[in-house]
Tab-separated table of C-alpha atoms in Angstrom:
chain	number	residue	atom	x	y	z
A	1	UNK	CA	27.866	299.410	107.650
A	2	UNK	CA	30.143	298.172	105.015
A	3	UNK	CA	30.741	301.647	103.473
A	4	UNK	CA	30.958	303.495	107.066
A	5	UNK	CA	33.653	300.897	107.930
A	6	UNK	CA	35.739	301.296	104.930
A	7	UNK	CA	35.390	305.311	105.052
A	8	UNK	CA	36.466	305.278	108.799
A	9	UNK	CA	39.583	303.493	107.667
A	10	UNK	CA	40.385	305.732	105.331
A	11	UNK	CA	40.175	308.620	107.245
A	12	UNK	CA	42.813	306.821	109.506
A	13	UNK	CA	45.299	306.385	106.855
A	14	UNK	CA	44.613	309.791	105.549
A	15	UNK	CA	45.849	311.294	108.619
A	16	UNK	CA	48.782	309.398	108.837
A	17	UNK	CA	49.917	311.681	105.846
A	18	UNK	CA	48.074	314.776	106.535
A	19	UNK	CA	50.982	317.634	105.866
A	20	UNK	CA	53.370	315.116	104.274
A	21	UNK	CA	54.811	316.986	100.883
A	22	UNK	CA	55.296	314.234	98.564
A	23	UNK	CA	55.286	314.076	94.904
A	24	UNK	CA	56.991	312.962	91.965
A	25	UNK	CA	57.587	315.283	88.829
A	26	UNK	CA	58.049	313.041	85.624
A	27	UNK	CA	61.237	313.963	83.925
A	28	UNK	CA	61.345	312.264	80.353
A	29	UNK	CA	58.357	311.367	77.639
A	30	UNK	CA	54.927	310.483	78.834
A	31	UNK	CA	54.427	306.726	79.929
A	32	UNK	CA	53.355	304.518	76.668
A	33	UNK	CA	50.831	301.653	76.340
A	34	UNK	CA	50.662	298.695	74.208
A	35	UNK	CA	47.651	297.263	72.911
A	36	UNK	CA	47.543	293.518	74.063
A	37	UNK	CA	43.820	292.330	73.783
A	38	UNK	CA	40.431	292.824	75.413
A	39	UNK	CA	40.020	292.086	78.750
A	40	UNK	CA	36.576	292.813	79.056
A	41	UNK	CA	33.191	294.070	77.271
A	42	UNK	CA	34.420	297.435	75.988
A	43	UNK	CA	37.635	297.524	77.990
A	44	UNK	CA	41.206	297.395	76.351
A	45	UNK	CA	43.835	295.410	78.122
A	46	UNK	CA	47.058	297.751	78.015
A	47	UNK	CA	50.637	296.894	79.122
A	48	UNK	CA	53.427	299.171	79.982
A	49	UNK	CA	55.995	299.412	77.417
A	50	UNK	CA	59.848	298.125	79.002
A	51	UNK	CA	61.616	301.641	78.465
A	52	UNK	CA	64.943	301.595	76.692
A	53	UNK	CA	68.107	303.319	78.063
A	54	UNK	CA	67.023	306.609	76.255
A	55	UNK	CA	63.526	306.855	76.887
A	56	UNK	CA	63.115	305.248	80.492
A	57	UNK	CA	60.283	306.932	82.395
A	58	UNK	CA	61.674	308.782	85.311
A	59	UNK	CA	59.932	309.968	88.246
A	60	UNK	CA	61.999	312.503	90.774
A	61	UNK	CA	60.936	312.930	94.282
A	62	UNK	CA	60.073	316.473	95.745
A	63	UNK	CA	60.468	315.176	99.047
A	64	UNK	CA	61.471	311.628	100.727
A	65	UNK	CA	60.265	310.826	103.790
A	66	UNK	CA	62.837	308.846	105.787
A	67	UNK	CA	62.109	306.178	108.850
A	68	UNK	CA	61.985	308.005	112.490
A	69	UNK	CA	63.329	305.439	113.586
A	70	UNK	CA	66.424	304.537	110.921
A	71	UNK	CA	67.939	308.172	111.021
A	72	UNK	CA	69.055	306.489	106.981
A	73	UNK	CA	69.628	309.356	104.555
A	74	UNK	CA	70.375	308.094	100.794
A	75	UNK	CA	73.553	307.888	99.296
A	76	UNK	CA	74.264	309.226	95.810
A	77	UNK	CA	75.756	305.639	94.884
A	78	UNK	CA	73.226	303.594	96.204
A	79	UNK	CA	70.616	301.931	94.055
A	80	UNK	CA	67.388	299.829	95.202
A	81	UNK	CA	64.721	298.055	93.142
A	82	UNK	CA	61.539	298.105	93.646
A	83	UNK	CA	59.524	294.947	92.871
A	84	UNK	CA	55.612	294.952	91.884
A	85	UNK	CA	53.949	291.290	91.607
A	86	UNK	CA	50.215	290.952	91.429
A	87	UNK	CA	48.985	287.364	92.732
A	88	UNK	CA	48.512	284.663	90.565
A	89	UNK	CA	44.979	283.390	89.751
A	90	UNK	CA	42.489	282.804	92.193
A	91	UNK	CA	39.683	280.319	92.905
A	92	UNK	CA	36.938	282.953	92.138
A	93	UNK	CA	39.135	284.493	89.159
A	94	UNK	CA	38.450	281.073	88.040
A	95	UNK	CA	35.118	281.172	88.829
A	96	UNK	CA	34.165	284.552	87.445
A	97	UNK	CA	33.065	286.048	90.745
A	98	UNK	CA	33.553	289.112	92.191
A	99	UNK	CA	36.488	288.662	94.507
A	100	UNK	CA	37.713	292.066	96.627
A	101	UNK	CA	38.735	291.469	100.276
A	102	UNK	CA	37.662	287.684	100.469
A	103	UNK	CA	40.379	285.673	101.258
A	104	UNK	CA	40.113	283.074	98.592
A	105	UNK	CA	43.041	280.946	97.653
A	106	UNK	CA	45.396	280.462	94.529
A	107	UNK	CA	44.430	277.955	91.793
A	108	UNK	CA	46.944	275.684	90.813
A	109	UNK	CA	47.480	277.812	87.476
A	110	UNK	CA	47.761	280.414	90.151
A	111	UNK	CA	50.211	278.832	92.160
A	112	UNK	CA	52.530	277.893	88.583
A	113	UNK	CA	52.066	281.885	87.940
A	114	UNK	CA	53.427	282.795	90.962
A	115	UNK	CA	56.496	279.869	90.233
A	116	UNK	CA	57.002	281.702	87.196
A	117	UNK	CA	57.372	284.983	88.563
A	118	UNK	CA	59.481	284.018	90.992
A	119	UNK	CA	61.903	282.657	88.042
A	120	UNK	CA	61.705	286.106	86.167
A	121	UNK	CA	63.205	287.522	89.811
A	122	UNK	CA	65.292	284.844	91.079
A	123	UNK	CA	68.618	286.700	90.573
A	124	UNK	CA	66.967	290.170	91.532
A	125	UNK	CA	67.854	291.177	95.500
A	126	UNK	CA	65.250	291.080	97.985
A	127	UNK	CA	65.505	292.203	101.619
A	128	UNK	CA	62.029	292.980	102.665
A	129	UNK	CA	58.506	291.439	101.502
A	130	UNK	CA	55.256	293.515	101.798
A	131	UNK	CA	51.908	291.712	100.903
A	132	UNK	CA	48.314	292.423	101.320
A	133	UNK	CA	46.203	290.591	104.393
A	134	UNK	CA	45.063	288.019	101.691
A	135	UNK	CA	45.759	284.694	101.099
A	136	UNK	CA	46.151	284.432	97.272
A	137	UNK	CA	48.999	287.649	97.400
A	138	UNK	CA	50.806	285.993	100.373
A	139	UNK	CA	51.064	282.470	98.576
A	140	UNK	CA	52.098	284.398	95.447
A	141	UNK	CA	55.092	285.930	97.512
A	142	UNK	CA	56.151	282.728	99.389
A	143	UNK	CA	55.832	280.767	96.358
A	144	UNK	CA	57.644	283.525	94.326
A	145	UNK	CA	60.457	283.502	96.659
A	146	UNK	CA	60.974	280.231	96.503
A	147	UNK	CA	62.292	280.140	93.632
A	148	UNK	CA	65.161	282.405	94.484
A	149	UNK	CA	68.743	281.683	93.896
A	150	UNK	CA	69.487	283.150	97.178
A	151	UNK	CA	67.290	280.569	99.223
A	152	UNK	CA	66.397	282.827	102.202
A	153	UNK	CA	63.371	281.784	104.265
A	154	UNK	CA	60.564	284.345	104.065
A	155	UNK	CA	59.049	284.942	107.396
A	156	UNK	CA	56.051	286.750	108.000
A	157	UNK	CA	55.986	289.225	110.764
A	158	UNK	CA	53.801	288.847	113.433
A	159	UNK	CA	53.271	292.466	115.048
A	160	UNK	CA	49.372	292.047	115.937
A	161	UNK	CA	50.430	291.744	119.651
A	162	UNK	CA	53.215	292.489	122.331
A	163	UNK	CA	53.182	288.500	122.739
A	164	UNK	CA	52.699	287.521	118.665
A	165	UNK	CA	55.837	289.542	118.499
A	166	UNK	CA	57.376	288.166	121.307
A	167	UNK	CA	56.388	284.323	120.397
A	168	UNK	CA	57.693	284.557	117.031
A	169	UNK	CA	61.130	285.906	117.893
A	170	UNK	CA	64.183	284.618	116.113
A	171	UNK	CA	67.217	284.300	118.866
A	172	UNK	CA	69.919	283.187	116.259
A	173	UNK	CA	71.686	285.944	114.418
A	174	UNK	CA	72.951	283.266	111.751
A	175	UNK	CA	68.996	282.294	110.642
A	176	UNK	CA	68.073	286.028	110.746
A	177	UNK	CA	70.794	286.470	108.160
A	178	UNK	CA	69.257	283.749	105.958
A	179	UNK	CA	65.687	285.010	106.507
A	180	UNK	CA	63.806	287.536	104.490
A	181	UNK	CA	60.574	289.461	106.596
A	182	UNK	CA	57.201	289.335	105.111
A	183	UNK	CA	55.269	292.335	106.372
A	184	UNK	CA	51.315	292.021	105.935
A	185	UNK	CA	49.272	295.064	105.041
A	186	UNK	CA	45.557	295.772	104.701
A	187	UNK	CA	45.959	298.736	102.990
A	188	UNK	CA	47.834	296.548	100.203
A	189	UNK	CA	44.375	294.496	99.815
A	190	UNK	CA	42.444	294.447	96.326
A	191	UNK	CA	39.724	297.119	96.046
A	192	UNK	CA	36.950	296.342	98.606
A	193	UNK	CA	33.850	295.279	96.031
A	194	UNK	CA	30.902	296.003	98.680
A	195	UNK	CA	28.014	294.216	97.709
A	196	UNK	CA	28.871	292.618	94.324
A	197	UNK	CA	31.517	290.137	96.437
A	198	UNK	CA	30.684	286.582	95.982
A	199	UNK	CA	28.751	287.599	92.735
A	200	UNK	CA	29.166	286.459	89.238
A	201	UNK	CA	29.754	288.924	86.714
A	202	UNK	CA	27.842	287.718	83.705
A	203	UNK	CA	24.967	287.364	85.743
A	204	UNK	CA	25.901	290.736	87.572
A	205	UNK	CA	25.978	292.268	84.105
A	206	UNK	CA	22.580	290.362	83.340
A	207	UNK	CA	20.827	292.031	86.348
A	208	UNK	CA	22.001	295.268	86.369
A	209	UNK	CA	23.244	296.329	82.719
A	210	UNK	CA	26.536	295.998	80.973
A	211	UNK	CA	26.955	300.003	81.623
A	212	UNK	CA	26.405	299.888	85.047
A	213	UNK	CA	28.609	296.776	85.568
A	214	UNK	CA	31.155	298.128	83.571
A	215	UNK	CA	31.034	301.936	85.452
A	216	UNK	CA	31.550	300.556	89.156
A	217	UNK	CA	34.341	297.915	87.787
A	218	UNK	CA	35.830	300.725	85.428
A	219	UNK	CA	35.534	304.172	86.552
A	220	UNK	CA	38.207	305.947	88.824
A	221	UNK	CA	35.661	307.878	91.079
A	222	UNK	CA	32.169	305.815	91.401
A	223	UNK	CA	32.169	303.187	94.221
A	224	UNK	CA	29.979	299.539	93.600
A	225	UNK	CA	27.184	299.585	96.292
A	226	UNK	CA	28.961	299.575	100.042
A	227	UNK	CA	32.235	299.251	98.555
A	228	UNK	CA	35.620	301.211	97.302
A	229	UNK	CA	36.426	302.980	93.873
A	230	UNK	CA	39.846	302.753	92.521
A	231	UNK	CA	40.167	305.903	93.722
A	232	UNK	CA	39.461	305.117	97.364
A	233	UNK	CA	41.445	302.117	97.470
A	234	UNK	CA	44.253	304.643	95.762
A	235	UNK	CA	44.353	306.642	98.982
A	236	UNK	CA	44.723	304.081	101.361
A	237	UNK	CA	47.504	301.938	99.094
A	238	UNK	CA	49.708	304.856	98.070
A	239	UNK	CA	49.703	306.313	101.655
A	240	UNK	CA	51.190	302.797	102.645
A	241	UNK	CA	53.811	303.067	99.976
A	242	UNK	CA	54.787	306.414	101.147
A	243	UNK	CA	54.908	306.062	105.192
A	244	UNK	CA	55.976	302.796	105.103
A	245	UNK	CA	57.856	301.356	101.904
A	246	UNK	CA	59.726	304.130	100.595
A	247	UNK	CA	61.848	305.105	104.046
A	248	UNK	CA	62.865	301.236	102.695
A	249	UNK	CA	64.133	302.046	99.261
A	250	UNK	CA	65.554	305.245	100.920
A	251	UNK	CA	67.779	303.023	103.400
A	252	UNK	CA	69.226	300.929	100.156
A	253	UNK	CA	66.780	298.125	101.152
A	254	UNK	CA	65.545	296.045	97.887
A	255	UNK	CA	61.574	295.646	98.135
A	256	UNK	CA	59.382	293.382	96.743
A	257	UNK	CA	55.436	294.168	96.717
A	258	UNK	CA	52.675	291.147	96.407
A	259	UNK	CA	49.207	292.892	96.043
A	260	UNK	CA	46.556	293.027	94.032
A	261	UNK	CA	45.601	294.566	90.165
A	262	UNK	CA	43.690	297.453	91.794
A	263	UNK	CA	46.072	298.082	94.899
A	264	UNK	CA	49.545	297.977	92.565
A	265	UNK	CA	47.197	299.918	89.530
A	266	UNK	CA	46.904	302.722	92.473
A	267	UNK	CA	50.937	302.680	93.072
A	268	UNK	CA	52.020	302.488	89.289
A	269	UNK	CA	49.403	305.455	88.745
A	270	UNK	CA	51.630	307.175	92.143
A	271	UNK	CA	55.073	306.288	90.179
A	272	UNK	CA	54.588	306.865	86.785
A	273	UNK	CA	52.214	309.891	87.226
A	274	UNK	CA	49.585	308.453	84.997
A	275	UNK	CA	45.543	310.152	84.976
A	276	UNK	CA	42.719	308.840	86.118
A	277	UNK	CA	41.599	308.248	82.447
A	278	UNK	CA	45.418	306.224	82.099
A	279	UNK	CA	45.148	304.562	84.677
A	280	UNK	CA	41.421	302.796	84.661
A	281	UNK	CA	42.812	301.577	81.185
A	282	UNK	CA	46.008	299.620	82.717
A	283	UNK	CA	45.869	295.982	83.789
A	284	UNK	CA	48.241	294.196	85.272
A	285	UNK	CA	48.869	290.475	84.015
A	286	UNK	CA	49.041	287.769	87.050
A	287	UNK	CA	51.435	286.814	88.192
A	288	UNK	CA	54.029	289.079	85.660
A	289	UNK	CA	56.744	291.546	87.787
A	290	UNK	CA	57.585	294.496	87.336
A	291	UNK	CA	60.950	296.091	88.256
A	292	UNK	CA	61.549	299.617	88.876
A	293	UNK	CA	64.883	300.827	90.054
A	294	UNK	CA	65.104	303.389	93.024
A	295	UNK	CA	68.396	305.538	92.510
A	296	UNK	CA	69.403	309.330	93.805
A	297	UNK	CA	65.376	310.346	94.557
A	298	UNK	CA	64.509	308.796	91.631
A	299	UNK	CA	62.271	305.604	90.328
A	300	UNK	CA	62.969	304.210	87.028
A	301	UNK	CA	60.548	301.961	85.614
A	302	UNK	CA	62.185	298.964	83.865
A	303	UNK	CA	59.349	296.258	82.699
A	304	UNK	CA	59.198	292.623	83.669
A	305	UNK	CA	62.212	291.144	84.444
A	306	UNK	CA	63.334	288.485	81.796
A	307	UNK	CA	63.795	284.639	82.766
A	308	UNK	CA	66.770	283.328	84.474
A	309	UNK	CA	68.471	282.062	81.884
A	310	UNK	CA	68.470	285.461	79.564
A	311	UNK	CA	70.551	288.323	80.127
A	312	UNK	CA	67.735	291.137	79.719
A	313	UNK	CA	67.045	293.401	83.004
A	314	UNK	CA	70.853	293.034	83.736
A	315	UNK	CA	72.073	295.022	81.006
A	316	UNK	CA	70.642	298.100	82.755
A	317	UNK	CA	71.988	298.315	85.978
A	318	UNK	CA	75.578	297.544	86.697
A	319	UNK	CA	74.603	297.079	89.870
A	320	UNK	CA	71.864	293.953	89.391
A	321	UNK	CA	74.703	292.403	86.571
A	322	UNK	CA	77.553	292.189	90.095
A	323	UNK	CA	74.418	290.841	92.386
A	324	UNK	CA	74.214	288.293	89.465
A	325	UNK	CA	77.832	287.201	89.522
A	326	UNK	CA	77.732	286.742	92.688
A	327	UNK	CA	75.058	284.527	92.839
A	328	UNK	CA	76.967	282.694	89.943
A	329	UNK	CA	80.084	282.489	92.078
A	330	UNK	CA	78.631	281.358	95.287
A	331	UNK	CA	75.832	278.617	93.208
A	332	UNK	CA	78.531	277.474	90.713
C-alpha cells in the first residue's frame, strides 16, 4: 500500500513537468570533494569544496521557467541566492533509527545546529522560506531565522483550504512588510524509508546483512522494502525546485530551502550536475548552509556561508557586501 501510495504521487508530480525543457550545462571544472571522515560502514563522508573566484562551479540554464502568474522575466543586473539548510539533529538521529517521513522533532543539539546556521546566514537576504511537511526541517527554518539581523517574522502559509487561507490572512500592509512566508512542501520531505522506519540500524544491519543495509541506504536506484530510492525521492524534489522555486530566483526573490540530506542531495545533484555514483557519496552536515548565487540564468555554488562576525561569503558578491552595510547602518 505504502509503495502504491508513494508511486501514485510521483506520477502526479511527474506530470506537472511532463514537456518542461529544463537543464543545466556545467560551464567550468567538474565539482570537487573533500575527504572529511566516515560516516558509515564502508561509506565516505564527502563535502563540497567552497569554489574560489576562478574555479566556481557554474551551472547555465537551457531554459527558465517563469511564474504564470508573475509575468517576471530576469534582469541582467539582478542577482538572487539560493539558500540550502538541512535540519538539525533529530530525536531518532539520536536514537539511531530509521527516520524518513515521521515527523519526529529536533534534539536540543538539533535545535543549537539550527541557531548556528542561522548565524552563518544572518546578514544573507531572505524573502521566501520553503520547508518540507516535517517538523524537525520547519523548526530548523524558524529557529534559523531567528537569528537574522533583519528580524522579520516567518509565517507559514496556510493554503490547505479556501478558509485556512482565508483565516490566516494578514490585513496590515506594515506587518506583511516585516514578515517573511514559510511555504510547506511534501515533495521537500526526506526519502520515504518504507518498512525500515522506526527501525534501528545496527540491529537492521544485524538482521539483514551489512550489504543489504548498506545497498537500500546507499544505492541511487534500489528502493528499501515499500519505500523510495534516492532516485525516486530525486524526481519528486527537483520537480518542486523547478515548478515552484526557481520562477522565485527568476523574479530576484532570495530563497532559503529547509529539507532534508536526501531531498537537498537530489537538488545539489540537479545544480551541480553531479552522477548517480557522485552523488550517493555526498552528505550533507546538519544543520551547515550552503549558498549558491542565482545571476543571468546561472547558479553559482559558493559553500557555507562564514559566521557573522567574518568577512568570508561577502567578498564574492558586491551585491551581499551593500545588503551587509545596510544592515550595519540600520542595526548600528
Amino acid at each position: 500500500m505504502a509503495a502504491s501510495t508513494s508511486q501514485h504521487a510521483l506520477v502526479s508530480v511527474k506530470s506537472l513537468c511532463t514537456g518542461a525543457n529544463f537543464g543545466f550545462e556545467k560551464r567550468t571544472s567538474k565539482v570537487r570533494f573533500v575527504l572529511v571522515g566516515r560516516c558509515c560502514s564502508g561509506t565516505r563522508k564527502l563535502g563540497l569544496v567552497c569554489a574560489s573566484n576562478s574555479h566556481s562551479s557554474v551551472m547555465e540554464p537551457a531554459q527558465l521557467p517563469l511564474s504564470p502568474e508573475s509575468g517576471n522575466t530576469p534582469k541582467k543586473s539582478s542577482e538572487s541566492a539560493l539558500i540550502l539548510i538541512r535540519h538539525g539533529e533529530s530525536l531518532w538521529n539520536e536514537k539511531n533509527l530509521f527516520t524518513g517521513c515521521v515527523d519526529v522533532p529536533l534534539t536540543p543539539k538539533g535545535v543549537d545546529e539550527a541557531i548556528e546556521a542561522g548565524k552563518r546566514i544572518c546578514n544573507i537576504p531572505v524573502d521566501v522560506i520553503y520547508t518540507s511537511s516535517l517538523i524537525r526541517a520547519q523548526m530548523t527554518a524558524m529557529l534559523a531565522m531567528m537569528q537574522h539581523r533583519r528580524k522579520k517574522v516567518p509565517i507559514v502559509v496556510h493554503s490547505e483550504s479556501e478558509q485556512a487561507h482565508r483565516w490566516s490572512k494578514i490585513y496590515s500592509e506594515e506587518t506583511k512588510k516585516q514578515s517573511i512566508p514559510v511555504i510547506t512542501a511534501w515533495q521537500l520531505n526526506e526519502r520515504m524509508y518504507g518498512e525500515l522506519q522506526g527501525l534501528n540500524k545496527q540491529e537492521t544491519a544485524d538482521r539483514f546483512g551489512k550489504e543489504q543495509v548498506h545497498e537500500w541506504r546507499r544505492s541511487y536506484d534500489i528502493p528499501p522494502p515499500n519505500g523510495e530510492s534516492l532516485e525516486m525521492c530525486a524526481e519528486r524534489a527537483v520537480a518542486y525546485f523547478k515548478d515552484q522555486i526557481v520562477p522565485q530566483l527568476v523574479a530576484g526573490k532570495h530563497v532559503m530551502i529547509a529539507a532534508h540530506g536526501n531531498s537537498l542531495r537530489s537538488i545539489i545533484m540537479h545544480l551541480d550536475k553531479l552522477t548517480s555514483q557522485e552523488v550517493i557519496s555526498l552528505e550533507l552536515s546538519t544543520g551547515i548552509p550552503m549558498l549558491y548565487i542565482f545571476k543571468e540564468g546561472k547558479f553559482i555554488r559558493r559553500g557555507s556561508p562564514a559566521g557573522p562576525s567574518e568577512a568570508g561569503v561577502y567578498a564574492y558578491t558586491r551585491s551581499l557586501a551593500q545588503y551587509r552595510q545596510k544592515l550595519d547602518n540600520m542595526f548600528q
